[in-house]
Amino acid sequence: MECFLTELGKTLTEKVLNKTIEKSSNIFCFTCIVKEFNEEKEKLEAGRATLREQFQVATNKGKGIKADARFWEKHAGKHIQENTETKKSCFFGFCPDCIWRYKRGEELATKTKEIRKLMKEKFENVELDRHLPGVERYSSQDYISFESRKLKYKELLDALRDDNNYLSGLQGMGGTGKTTLAKEVGKQLKTLEQFDHVIDTTVSFTPDIKKIQDDIAGPLGLKWEDISESGRPKKLWSRLTNGEKILLILDDVWGNLNFDDIGIPKSDNHKGCKLLVTTRNLRVCNQMVCEKTIQLDLLNEEEACSMFKLHANLTDNSSQSILKKGRKIATECKRLPVAIATVASSLKGQKRHEEWDISLKTLQKSVSVGGVGDDLVDIYKCLKFSYDFLKDKKAEGLFLLCSTFPEDAEISTEVLTRLGIGVGLLGDDYGSYNDARIQAVASKNKLLDSCLLLETEEGDVKMHDLVREVAQLIAKNEIKIVNFSNKSQKSQVESDKKMKYLICEGNLKDLFASKFDGSELEILIGDMHMEDILHIPISFFENIPRLRVLNLSCHNSYDHPLSLPQSMKPLLNIRSLSFGKVDLGDISVFGSLQSLETLELNYCAINELPPEIEKLENFRLLELKNCEIRNNNPFEVIQRCQLLEELYILNSFIDSCKEITLPTLQRYHLSSYFCDYDYMMKDTISRCVSLKWDYFSEATLKYVMETTELLHLEGTDKGWRNLMPGIVPIDNGMNYLIKLVLKKLHQVQYLVDTKHNNSEVPSVFSKLVVLELKEMKNLEELCNGPIFFDSMNNLEELTILKCGILRSLFKCSINFCNLKNVTLYSCCMLVSVFDMSTSRGCRCWRNWTYMIVSSWKT
């Protein structure tokens, strides 16, 4: 027993002693504990910086971030912010504060263990596919909650909530607001979490199965990958029936849909998926066997007047006389929302009573329109009035042009400009191409203000389907949309002698073999298909002598050659020529088209850009987009086209394009890789160069760098130490640049080096708004030496990523009064950002957005 107690005493003594030593180490080894913590914290900082770089890459791709990675980064941030102060003392500063050291040492030792545990977690992939938005992307501003709509809103909401209803219908005449109501109810159901996804797609008169499938798949995050066309419906069905609650809004349905062809489940196996169909025809709801059908009526008279006042910008304080006339005009609009919005918008700002009188009398006149159904007569009258009220031939012509595009097509300003020039809407003396673009924008805005066009989120325009119908009725003798594979439509167009615009579908071979009268034809647009090699007979061109715009493209790739005739001289009036997805081979025949102003080749193959086009006296715009050019440097021809104003060469360079010279151009986009061309065309920047790797010679790069507004260089390795004066003279200052992006230019040490500049301090980058520098291994500083104080006072965004030896940004004093966003990643040698005088000059410090992710010395 005594032996046992002795052993027990020894064990307890040992444990107490060890614990005492361990605890006392928090006091006596405090400095070591702090050092150990800081070492681990530095590793954590580097790991966090790397992770946030992955976050940025994912964000740039449009991807989401995994929740566990977000949690790790947030947790790591708390440890990195930990204060490791070691100076605390007691006894009037003569002795360290032992109690504080004991507690703090214990805390830091624990946190060191937590950091080590964090560092063991690895994230191979942080990316998360971000689904495209459904109806939540729509604004609620277009929805007006009238009393008559509140009941329908609740009725539709209840029908879609009811588990016994799989398929619901919303029926009403065109323009009553079915689409707007369906989207608004869908948004509410998504907000209330009644459905996991609410997705809309427009079906239209001629359903495009692939488009419908793609519209549904996008918000669900469904990838088709290499699946066959026949496998798409099965994959979509499987996704729609996986247990999630999904509401599909099938908008503008004209007939019974075959759900099996699309991949939409039926009522007996929908497993949580529901459908809402909007249609003009009650028969469609009956054919599709809707469990619940809600009919949307016209507005009542008071609601019609309220809506008219809203769109005409009238208030109760407006002239009583005009308010009375407004009420009468609203009545003539037959209580139809689309007609009210259009007519009222056209009268907005009109203060003369005479204008309102004329408008009212015009609408009160009876109208007889052949081929127009009774239900369309009143709508036709209202929209025709708005069209006539434009009193602008350019806007009227642009309006009719838009109706030639497919239903629900989104049309860019650039396309409208080029077509407008081609068909002569903007006059033959429109000045420069850019002048014409300004005119087209002004006309487009008039149409938007009159509600005859709708603006998309991307800034393009589209037509309400009812407005498109009326536009085609207005120009029914001039505009023809024909499927040449359809014998009935083909024979119909062959008997017509007044066509001005011909829009073609079907087989290209049938078009060339057709015997239609093209003596008045000005525009021919065909998006068709072809098989094997196809020869265009010269008789085809002889039949269309007044043609101004020819736009032919094929659904299939340019594997099949389209052979041009030896002469195109019959096309004396051709202004715009466009081909897509065909192998044209020899195009030297284009050199005979003396009226040609615009040449567009997209996804085409040609032997060479022919020297014959140099002699064209009206040639202003050339676009080569994703083209294969088999021989010779096209720039040897381009540089001799002295009247050329605009040039777009995108992913169409060949090895012989190393050395280029450009004529004086108002606008150009040169890119050596596939890029978002539509996005680039919407940018206000006119001169853009985006090049990857060593594509151009040094002389060519110097040439474009002196004139371009957007410059993106990646991987170019010419041994440059700086941009100025190494490439461009300092006196030039690259003062046209608005956006500069440099990536992997590993030899560059400075953007500007003025150390040995004996002249006055230069002004550089005076228009620069965005500066991005990425993976520049040898970049030491942005400016080596002084530059003019206001040099970069327009800079708003500064991003520097993975510049490992960068030590400072600017040592000189500089004005950053407009700088808003500063983003630094992995700049581990960074010592200072700006000097104190520069810091004081930044009047907008409080508005800055910081995103500094780096291990950098202070």
PDB file of C-alpha atoms in Angstrom, residues 565-651:
ATOM      1  CA  PRO A 565     -19.539  33.619-111.387  1.00  0.00           C
ATOM      2  CA  GLN A 566     -16.685  35.099-113.411  1.00  0.00           C
ATOM      3  CA  SER A 567     -18.472  38.441-113.434  1.00  0.00           C
ATOM      4  CA  MET A 568     -20.706  40.295-110.966  1.00  0.00           C
ATOM      5  CA  LYS A 569     -21.001  43.419-113.115  1.00  0.00           C
ATOM      6  CA  PRO A 570     -24.820  43.201-113.222  1.00  0.00           C
ATOM      7  CA  LEU A 571     -24.766  44.292-109.543  1.00  0.00           C
ATOM      8  CA  LEU A 572     -24.143  47.927-110.425  1.00  0.00           C
ATOM      9  CA  ASN A 573     -25.816  49.253-107.252  1.00  0.00           C
ATOM     10  CA  ILE A 574     -24.462  46.845-104.658  1.00  0.00           C
ATOM     11  CA  ARG A 575     -23.343  48.691-101.516  1.00  0.00           C
ATOM     12  CA  SER A 576     -23.019  45.914 -98.938  1.00  0.00           C
ATOM     13  CA  LEU A 577     -21.811  42.370 -99.504  1.00  0.00           C
ATOM     14  CA  SER A 578     -21.789  39.765 -96.727  1.00  0.00           C
ATOM     15  CA  PHE A 579     -21.066  36.025 -96.755  1.00  0.00           C
ATOM     16  CA  GLY A 580     -21.024  33.612 -93.833  1.00  0.00           C
ATOM     17  CA  LYS A 581     -19.838  30.011 -93.374  1.00  0.00           C
ATOM     18  CA  VAL A 582     -18.940  29.281 -96.996  1.00  0.00           C
ATOM     19  CA  ASP A 583     -15.742  28.526 -98.918  1.00  0.00           C
ATOM     20  CA  LEU A 584     -15.621  31.259-101.556  1.00  0.00           C
ATOM     21  CA  GLY A 585     -12.165  30.475-102.958  1.00  0.00           C
ATOM     22  CA  ASP A 586     -11.289  33.176-105.521  1.00  0.00           C
ATOM     23  CA  ILE A 587     -13.080  36.482-104.722  1.00  0.00           C
ATOM     24  CA  SER A 588     -11.208  38.693-107.198  1.00  0.00           C
ATOM     25  CA  VAL A 589     -14.559  39.244-108.932  1.00  0.00           C
ATOM     26  CA  PHE A 590     -15.477  41.616-106.066  1.00  0.00           C
ATOM     27  CA  GLY A 591     -13.051  44.098-107.606  1.00  0.00           C
ATOM     28  CA  SER A 592     -15.605  44.896-110.333  1.00  0.00           C
ATOM     29  CA  LEU A 593     -18.240  46.167-107.858  1.00  0.00           C
ATOM     30  CA  GLN A 594     -17.531  49.893-108.088  1.00  0.00           C
ATOM     31  CA  SER A 595     -20.368  50.882-105.717  1.00  0.00           C
ATOM     32  CA  LEU A 596     -19.249  48.486-102.953  1.00  0.00           C
ATOM     33  CA  GLU A 597     -18.849  50.176 -99.560  1.00  0.00           C
ATOM     34  CA  THR A 598     -18.980  47.251 -97.086  1.00  0.00           C
ATOM     35  CA  LEU A 599     -17.481  43.770 -97.353  1.00  0.00           C
ATOM     36  CA  GLU A 600     -18.077  41.259 -94.535  1.00  0.00           C
ATOM     37  CA  LEU A 601     -16.716  37.715 -94.532  1.00  0.00           C
ATOM     38  CA  ASN A 602     -17.539  35.715 -91.410  1.00  0.00           C
ATOM     39  CA  TYR A 603     -16.345  32.137 -90.913  1.00  0.00           C
ATOM     40  CA  CYS A 604     -15.406  31.985 -94.610  1.00  0.00           C
ATOM     41  CA  ALA A 605     -12.464  30.546 -96.529  1.00  0.00           C
ATOM     42  CA  ILE A 606     -10.856  32.527 -99.361  1.00  0.00           C
ATOM     43  CA  ASN A 607      -7.722  32.065-101.433  1.00  0.00           C
ATOM     44  CA  GLU A 608      -6.530  35.620-100.755  1.00  0.00           C
ATOM     45  CA  LEU A 609      -7.698  39.168-100.274  1.00  0.00           C
ATOM     46  CA  PRO A 610      -7.618  40.264-103.933  1.00  0.00           C
ATOM     47  CA  PRO A 611      -5.602  43.314-105.069  1.00  0.00           C
ATOM     48  CA  GLU A 612      -8.578  44.268-107.278  1.00  0.00           C
ATOM     49  CA  ILE A 613     -10.451  45.767-104.312  1.00  0.00           C
ATOM     50  CA  GLU A 614      -7.747  48.455-103.944  1.00  0.00           C
ATOM     51  CA  LYS A 615      -9.314  50.276-106.911  1.00  0.00           C
ATOM     52  CA  LEU A 616     -12.832  50.427-105.457  1.00  0.00           C
ATOM     53  CA  GLU A 617     -13.605  54.122-105.052  1.00  0.00           C
ATOM     54  CA  ASN A 618     -16.303  53.781-102.379  1.00  0.00           C
ATOM     55  CA  PHE A 619     -14.836  50.947-100.277  1.00  0.00           C
ATOM     56  CA  ARG A 620     -15.133  52.013 -96.601  1.00  0.00           C
ATOM     57  CA  LEU A 621     -15.465  48.959 -94.319  1.00  0.00           C
ATOM     58  CA  LEU A 622     -13.830  45.533 -94.323  1.00  0.00           C
ATOM     59  CA  GLU A 623     -14.545  42.770 -91.821  1.00  0.00           C
ATOM     60  CA  LEU A 624     -12.776  39.403 -91.749  1.00  0.00           C
ATOM     61  CA  LYS A 625     -14.038  37.435 -88.793  1.00  0.00           C
ATOM     62  CA  ASN A 626     -12.766  33.898 -88.069  1.00  0.00           C
ATOM     63  CA  CYS A 627     -11.745  33.475 -91.701  1.00  0.00           C
ATOM     64  CA  GLU A 628      -9.210  31.186 -93.367  1.00  0.00           C
ATOM     65  CA  ILE A 629      -6.971  33.095 -95.811  1.00  0.00           C
ATOM     66  CA  ARG A 630      -4.883  30.603 -97.741  1.00  0.00           C
ATOM     67  CA  ASN A 631      -2.323  32.835 -99.447  1.00  0.00           C
ATOM     68  CA  ASN A 632      -0.555  36.198 -99.153  1.00  0.00           C
ATOM     69  CA  ASN A 633      -0.614  38.849 -96.485  1.00  0.00           C
ATOM     70  CA  PRO A 634      -4.019  40.614 -96.623  1.00  0.00           C
ATOM     71  CA  PHE A 635      -2.474  43.787 -95.154  1.00  0.00           C
ATOM     72  CA  GLU A 636      -0.469  44.315 -98.340  1.00  0.00           C
ATOM     73  CA  VAL A 637      -3.827  44.947-100.017  1.00  0.00           C
ATOM     74  CA  ILE A 638      -5.444  46.731 -97.057  1.00  0.00           C
ATOM     75  CA  GLN A 639      -2.690  49.353 -96.784  1.00  0.00           C
ATOM     76  CA  ARG A 640      -3.417  50.450-100.349  1.00  0.00           C
ATOM     77  CA  CYS A 641      -7.174  50.891 -99.744  1.00  0.00           C
ATOM     78  CA  GLN A 642      -6.821  54.594 -99.109  1.00  0.00           C
ATOM     79  CA  LEU A 643     -10.542  55.327 -98.655  1.00  0.00           C
ATOM     80  CA  LEU A 644     -11.030  52.565 -96.074  1.00  0.00           C
ATOM     81  CA  GLU A 645     -12.458  53.986 -92.818  1.00  0.00           C
ATOM     82  CA  GLU A 646     -13.090  50.910 -90.668  1.00  0.00           C
ATOM     83  CA  LEU A 647     -11.291  47.571 -90.406  1.00  0.00           C
ATOM     84  CA  TYR A 648     -12.181  44.521 -88.326  1.00  0.00           C
ATOM     85  CA  ILE A 649      -9.822  41.545 -88.494  1.00  0.00           C
ATOM     86  CA  LEU A 650     -10.596  38.999 -85.809  1.00  0.00           C
ATOM     87  CA  ASN A 651      -8.943  35.595 -85.545  1.00  0.00           C
TER      88      ASN A 651
END
